[in-house]
Coordinates of C-alpha atoms and ligand atoms in Angstrom, one line a residue:
M1 CA 99.9 79.9 111.2
I2 CA 102.9 81.4 109.6
G3 CA 104.6 79.5 106.8
R4 CA 107.8 80.0 104.8
L5 CA 110.2 82.9 105.2
N6 CA 109.4 84.9 102.1
H7 CA 112.2 87.4 102.4
V8 CA 114.5 89.4 104.6
A9 CA 114.4 93.1 103.9
I10 CA 117.6 95.2 104.4
A11 CA 117.4 99.0 104.2
V12 CA 120.4 100.4 102.3
P13 CA 121.7 103.9 101.8
D14 CA 123.0 103.2 98.2
L15 CA 120.8 100.7 96.3
E16 CA 123.2 100.3 93.3
A17 CA 126.2 99.7 95.5
A18 CA 124.3 97.2 97.7
A19 CA 123.0 95.4 94.6
A20 CA 126.5 95.2 93.1
R21 CA 127.9 93.9 96.3
Y22 CA 125.4 91.0 96.3
R23 CA 125.9 90.4 92.6
T24 CA 129.7 90.4 92.6
T25 CA 131.0 89.7 96.1
L26 CA 128.3 87.2 97.1
G27 CA 127.6 85.9 93.6
A28 CA 123.8 86.1 94.0
T29 CA 121.1 86.4 91.4
V30 CA 120.1 90.1 91.6
G31 CA 116.9 91.5 90.0
A32 CA 116.3 95.0 88.5
P33 CA 115.3 97.9 90.7
Q34 CA 111.6 98.5 90.9
D35 CA 109.7 101.4 92.3
E36 CA 106.8 100.9 94.8
P37 CA 105.3 104.3 95.2
D38 CA 102.5 102.9 97.4
H39 CA 105.1 101.9 100.0
G40 CA 107.5 104.7 99.5
V41 CA 110.4 102.4 98.5
R42 CA 112.6 101.4 95.6
V43 CA 113.5 97.7 95.9
V44 CA 115.9 95.2 94.5
F45 CA 115.1 91.5 95.0
I46 CA 117.8 88.9 95.3
D47 CA 116.8 85.3 94.7
L48 CA 118.4 82.7 97.0
P49 CA 117.6 79.0 96.8
N50 CA 115.5 79.0 99.9
T51 CA 114.3 82.6 100.3
K52 CA 114.8 86.1 98.9
I53 CA 116.6 89.3 100.1
E54 CA 114.8 92.6 99.5
L55 CA 117.1 95.6 99.4
L56 CA 115.1 98.7 100.3
H57 CA 115.8 102.3 99.5
P58 CA 113.6 105.4 100.2
L59 CA 111.4 106.6 97.4
G60 CA 109.7 110.0 97.7
E61 CA 109.6 112.5 100.5
D62 CA 107.9 110.6 103.4
S63 CA 109.3 107.2 102.9
P64 CA 109.1 104.9 105.9
I65 CA 112.7 103.9 105.2
A66 CA 114.1 107.4 105.5
G67 CA 113.7 107.5 109.3
F68 CA 115.3 104.0 109.6
L69 CA 118.3 105.1 107.6
A70 CA 118.6 108.3 109.6
K71 CA 119.1 106.1 112.7
N72 CA 121.1 103.4 110.8
P73 CA 123.2 105.3 108.3
D74 CA 125.0 102.2 107.1
G75 CA 121.7 100.3 106.6
G76 CA 120.4 97.3 108.5
V77 CA 117.8 94.5 108.7
H78 CA 114.4 96.3 108.4
H79 CA 111.9 93.5 108.4
L80 CA 111.2 89.8 108.0
C81 CA 108.4 88.6 105.7
Y82 CA 106.5 85.4 106.6
E83 CA 103.9 83.8 104.3
V84 CA 100.4 83.1 105.4
E85 CA 97.6 81.3 103.6
D86 CA 94.9 83.8 104.2
I87 CA 95.9 87.3 105.3
L88 CA 92.5 88.3 106.7
V89 CA 92.3 85.2 108.8
A90 CA 95.9 85.7 110.0
R91 CA 95.2 89.4 110.8
D92 CA 92.1 88.6 112.8
Q93 CA 93.7 85.8 114.7
M94 CA 96.9 87.8 115.6
Q95 CA 94.8 90.9 116.6
S96 CA 92.7 88.7 118.8
M97 CA 95.9 87.7 120.6
G98 CA 97.0 91.3 121.1
A99 CA 99.4 91.8 118.2
R100 CA 99.1 95.3 116.7
V101 CA 98.7 95.7 112.9
L102 CA 100.3 98.8 111.5
G103 CA 98.2 101.4 109.5
S104 CA 94.5 100.9 109.0
G105 CA 94.7 97.1 109.2
A106 CA 93.6 96.7 105.6
P107 CA 96.1 94.8 103.5
K108 CA 98.1 96.6 100.8
T109 CA 99.4 95.1 97.7
G110 CA 103.1 94.2 98.2
A111 CA 106.1 93.9 96.0
H112 CA 104.9 90.6 94.5
G113 CA 101.4 91.7 93.8
K114 CA 100.1 89.9 96.8
P115 CA 98.3 91.3 99.9
V116 CA 100.6 92.3 102.7
L117 CA 100.3 93.6 106.3
F118 CA 102.9 94.7 108.9
L119 CA 102.9 93.8 112.6
H120 CA 104.2 96.2 115.2
P121 CA 107.9 95.5 116.1
K122 CA 107.3 96.1 119.8
D123 CA 105.0 93.0 119.8
F124 CA 107.8 90.9 118.2
N125 CA 111.0 91.5 120.0
G126 CA 112.0 94.6 118.1
C127 CA 111.5 93.0 114.7
L128 CA 109.1 94.5 112.2
I129 CA 107.1 91.6 110.6
E130 CA 105.5 91.6 107.2
L131 CA 102.8 89.0 106.4
E132 CA 102.3 88.1 102.8
E133 CA 99.4 86.0 101.5
A134 CA 101.1 83.3 99.4
Ligands
CO201 CO1 109.1 93.2 102.4

């Protein structure tokens, strides 16, 4: 069902510092910050040869990242994003097997303009999972 690892998302307390660390210390190709008001985040994407890293920072007052950073002040891995061919087929199949989809269950438009959904971390060993139609 799931395909490629699309990205690993890391919540960071200082987006500029984190982006600079990836650019200079790790020598990675780092994109420009982009705001995603629908998701309450500002993101920076880092292109690696086999996947991407998504640096996440809160945007707005009730960002879902704010609580995570309150518990993890230095930042930390926030979610993994797996690609699926058809997000509605994937959602229905996973729900039929007992996995919980966060929110209304309707896909939202993700950072790459593609439909995304999130699966409950308690159903996946403590790891929040994003599904992206690719
Ligand atoms: Co993501």
